[in-house]
Amino acid sequence: MATKKITFDPDAEVAYPVNLTINTGANFKANFEIVSVANTAFDFTGYTASGAMAKSVAIGASYTTPAATFTVGFTSAAGGKFYSSLTSTQTRNLNEGRYVYDLNIKSGVGTVYRIIDGMILVRSGVATVPS
């Protein structure tokens, strides 16, 4: 996936929506570049990040345990660049279908921002790999 450039306004308290697709049994990685409303790199120095996905459920139902927890890391905290990823083992264990997810950023002082959220379509291939 190409790097997604996102404008983040911490005062708005609204996550930026990004829909993703994951193929089962494949490594997954999504790259993000976050800029401020002034279009300058958002400095995440001193921040930590986390993310998870859960099977999409009917309106009024509640989520239970996440279907997967993303590895989230900074490729350039000062430059506002980070990624979320899953290994092929993690994606192999996902059932086909629609999921919801979010990525959260926590400042050193404890403020948590839900920075990105959206839907994930998990799909499996039809063909088999020859041995």
CSV table of N, CA, C and O in Angstrom, one decimal:
chain,number,residue,atom,x,y,z
A,1,MET,N,0.8,-1.2,0.0
A,1,MET,CA,0.0,0.0,0.0
A,1,MET,C,0.9,1.2,0.0
A,1,MET,O,1.9,1.3,0.7
A,2,ALA,N,0.5,2.2,-0.8
A,2,ALA,CA,1.2,3.5,-0.8
A,2,ALA,C,1.0,4.2,0.5
A,2,ALA,O,0.0,3.9,1.2
A,3,THR,N,1.9,5.1,0.8
A,3,THR,CA,1.7,5.9,2.1
A,3,THR,C,0.5,6.8,2.0
A,3,THR,O,0.3,7.5,1.0
A,4,LYS,N,-0.3,6.7,3.0
A,4,LYS,CA,-1.5,7.6,3.1
A,4,LYS,C,-1.2,8.8,3.8
A,4,LYS,O,-0.7,8.8,5.0
A,5,LYS,N,-1.4,10.0,3.2
A,5,LYS,CA,-1.1,11.3,3.9
A,5,LYS,C,-2.4,11.8,4.5
A,5,LYS,O,-3.4,11.9,3.9
A,6,ILE,N,-2.3,12.0,5.8
A,6,ILE,CA,-3.5,12.4,6.6
A,6,ILE,C,-3.3,13.7,7.4
A,6,ILE,O,-2.2,13.8,8.0
A,7,THR,N,-4.3,14.5,7.4
A,7,THR,CA,-4.2,15.7,8.2
A,7,THR,C,-4.9,15.4,9.6
A,7,THR,O,-6.0,14.9,9.6
A,8,PHE,N,-4.1,15.7,10.6
A,8,PHE,CA,-4.6,15.4,12.0
A,8,PHE,C,-4.8,16.7,12.8
A,8,PHE,O,-3.9,17.5,12.9
A,9,ASP,N,-6.0,16.8,13.3
A,9,ASP,CA,-6.3,18.0,14.1
A,9,ASP,C,-6.7,17.5,15.5
A,9,ASP,O,-7.8,17.0,15.7
A,10,PRO,N,-5.8,17.5,16.5
A,10,PRO,CA,-6.1,17.0,17.8
A,10,PRO,C,-7.3,17.7,18.5
A,10,PRO,O,-7.9,17.1,19.3
A,11,ASP,N,-7.6,18.9,18.1
A,11,ASP,CA,-8.7,19.6,18.7
A,11,ASP,C,-10.0,19.1,18.2
A,11,ASP,O,-11.1,19.3,18.8
A,12,ALA,N,-10.0,18.5,17.0
A,12,ALA,CA,-11.3,18.0,16.4
A,12,ALA,C,-11.8,16.8,17.1
A,12,ALA,O,-13.0,16.5,17.1
A,13,GLU,N,-10.9,16.0,17.6
A,13,GLU,CA,-11.2,14.7,18.3
A,13,GLU,C,-12.0,13.8,17.4
A,13,GLU,O,-12.9,13.1,17.9
A,14,VAL,N,-11.7,13.8,16.1
A,14,VAL,CA,-12.3,12.9,15.2
A,14,VAL,C,-11.2,12.1,14.4
A,14,VAL,O,-10.3,12.7,13.9
A,15,ALA,N,-11.4,10.8,14.4
A,15,ALA,CA,-10.4,10.0,13.6
A,15,ALA,C,-10.6,10.1,12.1
A,15,ALA,O,-11.7,10.4,11.6
A,16,TYR,N,-9.5,10.0,11.4
A,16,TYR,CA,-9.5,10.1,10.0
A,16,TYR,C,-9.9,8.7,9.4
A,16,TYR,O,-9.3,7.7,9.8
A,17,PRO,N,-10.9,8.6,8.6
A,17,PRO,CA,-11.4,7.3,8.1
A,17,PRO,C,-10.5,6.8,6.9
A,17,PRO,O,-10.3,7.5,5.9
A,18,VAL,N,-10.0,5.6,7.1
A,18,VAL,CA,-9.2,4.9,6.0
A,18,VAL,C,-9.6,3.5,5.9
A,18,VAL,O,-9.5,2.8,6.9
A,19,ASN,N,-10.2,3.1,4.8
A,19,ASN,CA,-10.6,1.7,4.6
A,19,ASN,C,-9.4,0.9,4.0
A,19,ASN,O,-8.7,1.4,3.2
A,20,LEU,N,-9.2,-0.4,4.4
A,20,LEU,CA,-8.1,-1.2,4.0
A,20,LEU,C,-8.6,-2.6,3.6
A,20,LEU,O,-9.7,-3.0,3.9
A,21,THR,N,-7.7,-3.3,2.9
A,21,THR,CA,-8.0,-4.6,2.5
A,21,THR,C,-6.8,-5.5,2.9
A,21,THR,O,-5.6,-5.1,2.7
A,22,ILE,N,-7.1,-6.7,3.5
A,22,ILE,CA,-6.1,-7.6,3.9
A,22,ILE,C,-6.3,-8.9,3.2
A,22,ILE,O,-7.5,-9.4,3.2
A,23,ASN,N,-5.3,-9.5,2.6
A,23,ASN,CA,-5.4,-10.9,2.1
A,23,ASN,C,-4.9,-11.9,3.1
A,23,ASN,O,-3.8,-11.7,3.7
A,24,THR,N,-5.7,-12.9,3.3
A,24,THR,CA,-5.3,-13.9,4.3
A,24,THR,C,-4.0,-14.6,3.9
A,24,THR,O,-3.8,-14.8,2.7
A,25,GLY,N,-3.2,-14.9,4.9
A,25,GLY,CA,-1.9,-15.6,4.6
A,25,GLY,C,-0.8,-14.7,4.1
A,25,GLY,O,0.3,-15.2,3.8
A,26,ALA,N,-1.0,-13.4,4.0
A,26,ALA,CA,0.0,-12.5,3.4
A,26,ALA,C,0.4,-11.5,4.5
A,26,ALA,O,-0.4,-11.2,5.4
A,27,ASN,N,1.6,-11.1,4.4
A,27,ASN,CA,2.0,-10.0,5.3
A,27,ASN,C,1.3,-8.7,4.9
A,27,ASN,O,0.9,-8.5,3.8
A,28,PHE,N,0.9,-7.9,5.9
A,28,PHE,CA,0.2,-6.7,5.7
A,28,PHE,C,0.9,-5.5,6.3
A,28,PHE,O,1.4,-5.6,7.5
A,29,LYS,N,1.0,-4.4,5.6
A,29,LYS,CA,1.6,-3.2,6.2
A,29,LYS,C,1.0,-2.0,5.5
A,29,LYS,O,0.8,-1.9,4.3
A,30,ALA,N,0.6,-1.1,6.3
A,30,ALA,CA,0.0,0.2,5.9
A,30,ALA,C,0.9,1.3,6.4
A,30,ALA,O,1.2,1.4,7.6
A,31,ASN,N,1.3,2.2,5.6
A,31,ASN,CA,2.1,3.4,6.0
A,31,ASN,C,1.3,4.6,6.0
A,31,ASN,O,0.5,4.9,5.1
A,32,PHE,N,1.6,5.5,7.0
A,32,PHE,CA,0.8,6.7,7.1
A,32,PHE,C,1.8,7.9,7.4
A,32,PHE,O,2.8,7.7,8.1
A,33,GLU,N,1.5,9.0,6.8
A,33,GLU,CA,2.2,10.2,7.0
A,33,GLU,C,1.2,11.2,7.6
A,33,GLU,O,0.2,11.6,6.9
A,34,ILE,N,1.4,11.7,8.8
A,34,ILE,CA,0.5,12.6,9.4
A,34,ILE,C,1.0,14.0,9.4
A,34,ILE,O,2.2,14.3,9.8
A,35,VAL,N,0.2,15.0,9.0
A,35,VAL,CA,0.5,16.4,9.0
A,35,VAL,C,-0.5,17.1,9.8
A,35,VAL,O,-1.6,16.7,10.0
A,36,SER,N,0.0,18.3,10.3
A,36,SER,CA,-0.9,19.1,11.1
A,36,SER,C,-1.8,19.9,10.2
A,36,SER,O,-1.7,19.9,8.9
A,37,VAL,N,-2.8,20.7,10.7
A,37,VAL,CA,-3.6,21.5,9.9
A,37,VAL,C,-2.9,22.6,9.2
A,37,VAL,O,-3.3,23.1,8.2
A,38,ALA,N,-1.6,22.9,9.6
A,38,ALA,CA,-0.8,23.9,8.9
A,38,ALA,C,0.1,23.2,7.8
A,38,ALA,O,0.9,23.8,7.2
A,39,ASN,N,-0.2,21.9,7.6
A,39,ASN,CA,0.5,21.1,6.6
A,39,ASN,C,1.9,20.9,6.8
A,39,ASN,O,2.8,20.8,5.9
A,40,THR,N,2.3,20.8,8.1
A,40,THR,CA,3.7,20.5,8.5
A,40,THR,C,3.6,19.1,9.2
A,40,THR,O,2.6,18.7,9.7
A,41,ALA,N,4.7,18.4,9.2
A,41,ALA,CA,4.8,17.1,9.8
A,41,ALA,C,4.4,17.2,11.3
A,41,ALA,O,4.8,18.0,12.0
A,42,PHE,N,3.5,16.3,11.7
A,42,PHE,CA,3.1,16.2,13.1
A,42,PHE,C,4.1,15.4,13.8
A,42,PHE,O,4.5,14.3,13.5
A,43,ASP,N,4.7,16.1,14.8
A,43,ASP,CA,5.8,15.5,15.6
A,43,ASP,C,5.3,14.5,16.7
A,43,ASP,O,4.7,14.9,17.7
A,44,PHE,N,5.6,13.2,16.5
A,44,PHE,CA,5.1,12.2,17.4
A,44,PHE,C,6.3,11.8,18.4
A,44,PHE,O,6.2,10.7,19.0
A,45,THR,N,7.3,12.6,18.5
A,45,THR,CA,8.4,12.3,19.4
A,45,THR,C,7.8,12.1,20.9
A,45,THR,O,7.1,13.0,21.3
A,46,GLY,N,8.1,11.0,21.5
A,46,GLY,CA,7.6,10.8,22.9
A,46,GLY,C,6.2,10.1,22.9
A,46,GLY,O,5.6,9.9,24.0
A,47,TYR,N,5.6,9.8,21.7
A,47,TYR,CA,4.3,9.2,21.7
A,47,TYR,C,4.5,7.7,21.5
A,47,TYR,O,5.5,7.2,21.1
A,48,THR,N,3.4,6.9,21.9
A,48,THR,CA,3.4,5.5,21.6
A,48,THR,C,2.1,5.3,20.8
A,48,THR,O,1.2,6.1,20.8
A,49,ALA,N,2.1,4.1,20.2
A,49,ALA,CA,0.9,3.8,19.3
A,49,ALA,C,0.4,2.4,19.4
A,49,ALA,O,1.2,1.5,19.8
A,50,SER,N,-0.8,2.2,19.2
A,50,SER,CA,-1.4,0.8,19.2
A,50,SER,C,-2.6,0.8,18.2
A,50,SER,O,-3.1,1.8,17.8
A,51,GLY,N,-3.0,-0.4,17.9
A,51,GLY,CA,-4.1,-0.6,17.0
A,51,GLY,C,-4.6,-2.0,17.1
A,51,GLY,O,-3.9,-3.0,17.4
A,52,ALA,N,-5.9,-2.2,16.8
A,52,ALA,CA,-6.6,-3.5,16.8
A,52,ALA,C,-7.7,-3.5,15.8
A,52,ALA,O,-8.2,-2.4,15.4
A,53,MET,N,-8.2,-4.7,15.5
A,53,MET,CA,-9.3,-4.9,14.6
A,53,MET,C,-10.2,-5.9,15.2
A,53,MET,O,-9.8,-6.8,15.9
A,54,ALA,N,-11.5,-5.7,14.9
A,54,ALA,CA,-12.5,-6.7,15.4
A,54,ALA,C,-13.5,-6.9,14.3
A,54,ALA,O,-13.7,-6.1,13.4
A,55,LYS,N,-14.1,-8.1,14.3
A,55,LYS,CA,-15.2,-8.5,13.3
A,55,LYS,C,-16.3,-7.5,13.4
A,55,LYS,O,-16.8,-7.1,14.5
A,56,SER,N,-16.7,-7.0,12.3
A,56,SER,CA,-17.8,-6.0,12.3
A,56,SER,C,-19.1,-6.7,12.7
A,56,SER,O,-19.4,-7.9,12.3
A,57,VAL,N,-19.9,-6.1,13.6
A,57,VAL,CA,-21.0,-6.7,14.2
A,57,VAL,C,-22.3,-5.8,13.9
A,57,VAL,O,-22.1,-4.7,13.5
A,58,ALA,N,-23.4,-6.3,14.1
A,58,ALA,CA,-24.7,-5.6,13.9
A,58,ALA,C,-24.8,-4.4,14.8
A,58,ALA,O,-24.2,-4.4,15.9
A,59,ILE,N,-25.6,-3.5,14.4
A,59,ILE,CA,-25.8,-2.2,15.1
A,59,ILE,C,-26.4,-2.6,16.5
A,59,ILE,O,-27.3,-3.4,16.5
A,60,GLY,N,-25.9,-2.1,17.5
A,60,GLY,CA,-26.4,-2.4,18.9
A,60,GLY,C,-25.6,-3.5,19.6
A,60,GLY,O,-25.7,-3.6,20.8
A,61,ALA,N,-24.9,-4.3,18.8
A,61,ALA,CA,-24.0,-5.3,19.4
A,61,ALA,C,-22.7,-4.7,19.9
A,61,ALA,O,-22.4,-3.6,19.5
A,62,SER,N,-22.0,-5.4,20.7
A,62,SER,CA,-20.8,-4.9,21.3
A,62,SER,C,-19.6,-5.8,20.8
A,62,SER,O,-19.8,-7.0,20.5
A,63,TYR,N,-18.5,-5.2,20.8
A,63,TYR,CA,-17.2,-5.9,20.4
A,63,TYR,C,-16.7,-6.6,21.6
A,63,TYR,O,-16.8,-6.2,22.7
A,64,THR,N,-16.1,-7.7,21.3
A,64,THR,CA,-15.4,-8.5,22.4
A,64,THR,C,-13.9,-8.4,22.2
A,64,THR,O,-13.4,-7.3,22.1
A,65,THR,N,-13.3,-9.5,22.1
A,65,THR,CA,-11.9,-9.6,22.0
A,65,THR,C,-11.5,-9.2,20.5
A,65,THR,O,-12.1,-9.6,19.6
A,66,PRO,N,-10.4,-8.4,20.4
A,66,PRO,CA,-10.0,-8.1,19.0
A,66,PRO,C,-9.6,-9.4,18.2
A,66,PRO,O,-9.1,-10.3,18.8
A,67,ALA,N,-9.9,-9.3,16.9
A,67,ALA,CA,-9.5,-10.4,16.0
A,67,ALA,C,-8.0,-10.4,15.8
A,67,ALA,O,-7.4,-11.5,15.5
A,68,ALA,N,-7.4,-9.2,15.8
A,68,ALA,CA,-5.9,-9.1,15.7
A,68,ALA,C,-5.5,-7.8,16.3
A,68,ALA,O,-6.3,-6.8,16.3
A,69,THR,N,-4.3,-7.8,16.7
A,69,THR,CA,-3.7,-6.5,17.3
A,69,THR,C,-2.5,-6.2,16.3
A,69,THR,O,-1.7,-7.0,16.1
A,70,PHE,N,-2.5,-5.0,15.8
A,70,PHE,CA,-1.5,-4.5,14.9
A,70,PHE,C,-0.2,-4.2,15.6
A,70,PHE,O,-0.2,-3.8,16.8
A,71,THR,N,0.9,-4.4,15.0
A,71,THR,CA,2.2,-3.9,15.4
A,71,THR,C,2.2,-2.5,14.8
A,71,THR,O,1.9,-2.3,13.6
A,72,VAL,N,2.4,-1.5,15.6
A,72,VAL,CA,2.4,-0.1,15.2
A,72,VAL,C,3.7,0.5,15.6
A,72,VAL,O,4.1,0.4,16.7
A,73,GLY,N,4.4,1.1,14.6
A,73,GLY,CA,5.7,1.7,14.9
A,73,GLY,C,5.9,3.0,14.1
A,73,GLY,O,5.2,3.2,13.1
A,74,PHE,N,6.9,3.7,14.6
A,74,PHE,CA,7.2,5.0,13.9
A,74,PHE,C,8.4,4.8,13.0
A,74,PHE,O,9.4,4.3,13.5
A,75,THR,N,8.3,5.2,11.7
A,75,THR,CA,9.5,5.2,10.9
A,75,THR,C,10.2,6.5,11.0
A,75,THR,O,11.4,6.6,10.7
A,76,SER,N,9.5,7.5,11.4
A,76,SER,CA,10.0,8.8,11.7
A,76,SER,C,9.1,9.6,12.6
A,76,SER,O,8.1,10.2,12.1
A,77,ALA,N,9.2,9.4,13.9
A,77,ALA,CA,8.3,10.1,14.8
A,77,ALA,C,8.3,11.6,14.6
A,77,ALA,O,7.2,12.2,14.5
A,78,ALA,N,9.5,12.2,14.5
A,78,ALA,CA,9.5,13.7,14.2
A,78,ALA,C,8.9,14.1,12.9
A,78,ALA,O,8.4,15.2,12.8
A,79,GLY,N,9.0,13.2,11.9
A,79,GLY,CA,8.4,13.4,10.6
A,79,GLY,C,7.0,13.0,10.4
A,79,GLY,O,6.4,13.1,9.3
A,80,GLY,N,6.3,12.5,11.5
A,80,GLY,CA,4.9,12.2,11.5
A,80,GLY,C,4.6,10.9,10.7
A,80,GLY,O,3.5,10.7,10.2
A,81,LYS,N,5.6,10.0,10.6
A,81,LYS,CA,5.5,8.8,9.8
A,81,LYS,C,5.4,7.6,10.6
A,81,LYS,O,6.3,7.4,11.5
A,82,PHE,N,4.4,6.7,10.4
A,82,PHE,CA,4.3,5.5,11.2
A,82,PHE,C,3.6,4.4,10.3
A,82,PHE,O,3.1,4.7,9.2
A,83,TYR,N,3.6,3.2,10.8
A,83,TYR,CA,3.0,2.1,10.0
A,83,TYR,C,2.2,1.2,11.0
A,83,TYR,O,2.4,1.3,12.2
A,84,SER,N,1.3,0.4,10.4
A,84,SER,CA,0.6,-0.6,11.1
A,84,SER,C,0.8,-1.9,10.3
A,84,SER,O,0.8,-1.8,9.1
A,85,SER,N,1.1,-3.0,11.0
A,85,SER,CA,1.3,-4.2,10.2
A,85,SER,C,0.8,-5.5,11.0
A,85,SER,O,0.6,-5.4,12.2
A,86,LEU,N,0.6,-6.5,10.2
A,86,LEU,CA,0.3,-7.9,10.7
A,86,LEU,C,1.2,-8.8,9.9
A,86,LEU,O,1.5,-8.6,8.7
A,87,THR,N,1.6,-9.9,10.6
A,87,THR,CA,2.4,-10.9,9.9
A,87,THR,C,1.5,-11.9,9.1
A,87,THR,O,0.2,-11.9,9.3
A,88,SER,N,2.1,-12.7,8.3
A,88,SER,CA,1.3,-13.6,7.5
A,88,SER,C,0.6,-14.7,8.4
A,88,SER,O,-0.5,-15.1,8.1
A,89,THR,N,1.2,-15.0,9.5
A,89,THR,CA,0.6,-15.9,10.5
A,89,THR,C,-0.7,-15.3,11.1
A,89,THR,O,-1.7,-15.9,11.2
A,90,GLN,N,-0.6,-14.0,11.4
A,90,GLN,CA,-1.8,-13.3,12.0
A,90,GLN,C,-2.9,-13.2,10.9
A,90,GLN,O,-4.1,-13.5,11.3
A,91,THR,N,-2.6,-12.9,9.7
A,91,THR,CA,-3.6,-12.8,8.7
A,91,THR,C,-4.2,-14.1,8.3
A,91,THR,O,-5.4,-14.3,7.9
A,92,ARG,N,-3.4,-15.2,8.4
A,92,ARG,CA,-3.9,-16.5,8.1
A,92,ARG,C,-5.0,-17.0,9.0
A,92,ARG,O,-5.8,-17.7,8.7
A,93,ASN,N,-4.9,-16.5,10.2
A,93,ASN,CA,-5.9,-16.8,11.3
A,93,ASN,C,-7.2,-16.0,11.2
A,93,ASN,O,-8.1,-16.2,12.0
A,94,LEU,N,-7.3,-15.1,10.3
A,94,LEU,CA,-8.5,-14.2,10.1
A,94,LEU,C,-9.5,-14.9,9.2
A,94,LEU,O,-9.1,-15.5,8.2
A,95,ASN,N,-10.7,-14.8,9.6
A,95,ASN,CA,-11.8,-15.3,8.7
A,95,ASN,C,-12.2,-14.2,7.7
A,95,ASN,O,-12.1,-13.0,8.0
A,96,GLU,N,-12.6,-14.6,6.5
A,96,GLU,CA,-13.0,-13.6,5.5
A,96,GLU,C,-14.2,-12.8,6.1
A,96,GLU,O,-14.9,-13.3,6.9
A,97,GLY,N,-14.3,-11.6,5.6
A,97,GLY,CA,-15.4,-10.8,6.1
A,97,GLY,C,-15.0,-9.3,6.3
A,97,GLY,O,-13.9,-8.9,5.9
A,98,ARG,N,-15.9,-8.6,6.9
A,98,ARG,CA,-15.7,-7.2,7.1
A,98,ARG,C,-15.4,-7.0,8.6
A,98,ARG,O,-16.0,-7.5,9.5
A,99,TYR,N,-14.4,-6.1,8.8
A,99,TYR,CA,-13.9,-5.8,10.2
A,99,TYR,C,-13.9,-4.3,10.4
A,99,TYR,O,-13.9,-3.6,9.4
A,100,VAL,N,-13.8,-3.9,11.6
A,100,VAL,CA,-13.6,-2.5,11.9
A,100,VAL,C,-12.2,-2.4,12.6
A,100,VAL,O,-11.8,-3.4,13.2
A,101,TYR,N,-11.6,-1.3,12.6
A,101,TYR,CA,-10.3,-1.1,13.2
A,101,TYR,C,-10.1,0.3,13.7
A,101,TYR,O,-10.8,1.2,13.2
A,102,ASP,N,-9.1,0.5,14.6
A,102,ASP,CA,-8.7,1.9,14.9
A,102,ASP,C,-7.2,1.8,15.3
A,102,ASP,O,-6.7,0.8,15.7
A,103,LEU,N,-6.6,3.0,15.0
A,103,LEU,CA,-5.2,3.2,15.4
A,103,LEU,C,-5.1,4.3,16.4
A,103,LEU,O,-5.7,5.4,16.1
A,104,ASN,N,-4.5,4.1,17.6
A,104,ASN,CA,-4.5,5.1,18.6
A,104,ASN,C,-3.0,5.6,18.9
A,104,ASN,O,-2.1,4.8,18.8
A,105,ILE,N,-2.9,6.9,19.2
A,105,ILE,CA,-1.6,7.5,19.5
A,105,ILE,C,-1.8,8.0,20.9
A,105,ILE,O,-2.8,8.7,21.2
A,106,LYS,N,-0.8,7.8,21.8
A,106,LYS,CA,-0.8,8.2,23.1
A,106,LYS,C,0.4,9.2,23.4
A,106,LYS,O,1.5,8.8,23.1
A,107,SER,N,0.1,10.4,23.9
A,107,SER,CA,1.2,11.3,24.2
A,107,SER,C,1.9,10.9,25.5
A,107,SER,O,1.3,10.1,26.2
A,108,GLY,N,3.1,11.4,25.7
A,108,GLY,CA,3.8,11.1,26.9
A,108,GLY,C,3.1,11.5,28.2
A,108,GLY,O,3.3,10.8,29.2
A,109,VAL,N,2.2,12.4,28.1
A,109,VAL,CA,1.4,12.8,29.3
A,109,VAL,C,0.1,12.1,29.5
A,109,VAL,O,-0.6,12.3,30.4
A,110,GLY,N,-0.2,11.2,28.6
A,110,GLY,CA,-1.3,10.3,28.8
A,110,GLY,C,-2.5,10.6,27.9
A,110,GLY,O,-3.5,9.8,27.9
A,111,THR,N,-2.5,11.6,27.1
A,111,THR,CA,-3.7,11.9,26.2
A,111,THR,C,-3.7,10.8,25.1
A,111,THR,O,-2.7,10.6,24.4
A,112,VAL,N,-4.8,10.2,24.9
A,112,VAL,CA,-5.0,9.2,23.8
A,112,VAL,C,-5.8,9.8,22.7
A,112,VAL,O,-6.9,10.3,22.9
A,113,TYR,N,-5.3,9.7,21.5
A,113,TYR,CA,-6.0,10.2,20.3
A,113,TYR,C,-6.3,9.0,19.4
A,113,TYR,O,-5.4,8.2,19.1
A,114,ARG,N,-7.6,8.8,19.0
A,114,ARG,CA,-7.9,7.8,18.0
A,114,ARG,C,-7.7,8.5,16.7
A,114,ARG,O,-8.5,9.3,16.3
A,115,ILE,N,-6.6,8.2,16.1
A,115,ILE,CA,-6.1,9.0,14.9
A,115,ILE,C,-6.7,8.5,13.6
A,115,ILE,O,-7.0,9.3,12.7
A,116,ILE,N,-6.8,7.2,13.5
A,116,ILE,CA,-7.3,6.6,12.2
A,116,ILE,C,-8.3,5.5,12.6
A,116,ILE,O,-8.1,4.7,13.5
A,117,ASP,N,-9.4,5.4,11.8
A,117,ASP,CA,-10.3,4.2,11.9
A,117,ASP,C,-10.9,3.9,10.6
A,117,ASP,O,-10.7,4.7,9.6
A,118,GLY,N,-11.6,2.8,10.5
A,118,GLY,CA,-12.2,2.5,9.3
A,118,GLY,C,-12.6,1.0,9.2
A,118,GLY,O,-12.7,0.3,10.2
A,119,MET,N,-12.9,0.6,8.0
A,119,MET,CA,-13.3,-0.8,7.7
A,119,MET,C,-12.1,-1.5,7.1
A,119,MET,O,-11.4,-0.9,6.4
A,120,ILE,N,-12.1,-2.8,7.4
A,120,ILE,CA,-11.1,-3.7,6.7
A,120,ILE,C,-11.9,-4.8,6.1
A,120,ILE,O,-12.7,-5.5,6.7
A,121,LEU,N,-11.6,-5.0,4.8
A,121,LEU,CA,-12.1,-6.2,4.1
A,121,LEU,C,-11.0,-7.3,4.1
A,121,LEU,O,-10.0,-7.0,3.6
A,122,VAL,N,-11.3,-8.4,4.7
A,122,VAL,CA,-10.4,-9.5,4.7
A,122,VAL,C,-10.9,-10.5,3.7
A,122,VAL,O,-12.0,-10.9,3.7
A,123,ARG,N,-10.0,-10.9,2.8
A,123,ARG,CA,-10.4,-11.8,1.7
A,123,ARG,C,-9.3,-12.9,1.5
A,123,ARG,O,-8.1,-12.6,1.8
A,124,SER,N,-9.7,-14.0,1.1
A,124,SER,CA,-8.7,-15.1,0.9
A,124,SER,C,-8.7,-15.3,-0.6
A,124,SER,O,-9.6,-15.0,-1.4
A,125,GLY,N,-7.6,-15.9,-1.1
A,125,GLY,CA,-7.4,-16.2,-2.5
A,125,GLY,C,-8.2,-17.4,-2.9
A,125,GLY,O,-8.7,-18.2,-2.1
A,126,VAL,N,-8.3,-17.6,-4.2
A,126,VAL,CA,-9.0,-18.7,-4.8
A,126,VAL,C,-8.0,-19.8,-5.3
A,126,VAL,O,-8.2,-21.0,-5.1
A,127,ALA,N,-6.9,-19.3,-5.8
A,127,ALA,CA,-5.9,-20.2,-6.3
A,127,ALA,C,-5.0,-20.8,-5.2
A,127,ALA,O,-4.9,-20.2,-4.2
A,128,THR,N,-4.4,-21.9,-5.5
A,128,THR,CA,-3.5,-22.5,-4.5
A,128,THR,C,-2.1,-22.3,-5.1
A,128,THR,O,-1.9,-22.2,-6.3
A,129,VAL,N,-1.1,-22.2,-4.2
A,129,VAL,CA,0.3,-22.1,-4.6
A,129,VAL,C,0.9,-23.4,-4.9
A,129,VAL,O,0.8,-24.4,-4.0
A,130,PRO,N,1.5,-23.6,-6.1
A,130,PRO,CA,2.1,-24.9,-6.4
A,130,PRO,C,3.2,-25.2,-5.4
A,130,PRO,O,3.9,-24.3,-5.0
A,131,SER,N,3.4,-26.5,-5.1
A,131,SER,CA,4.5,-26.9,-4.2
A,131,SER,C,5.7,-27.2,-5.0
A,131,SER,O,5.8,-27.3,-6.2
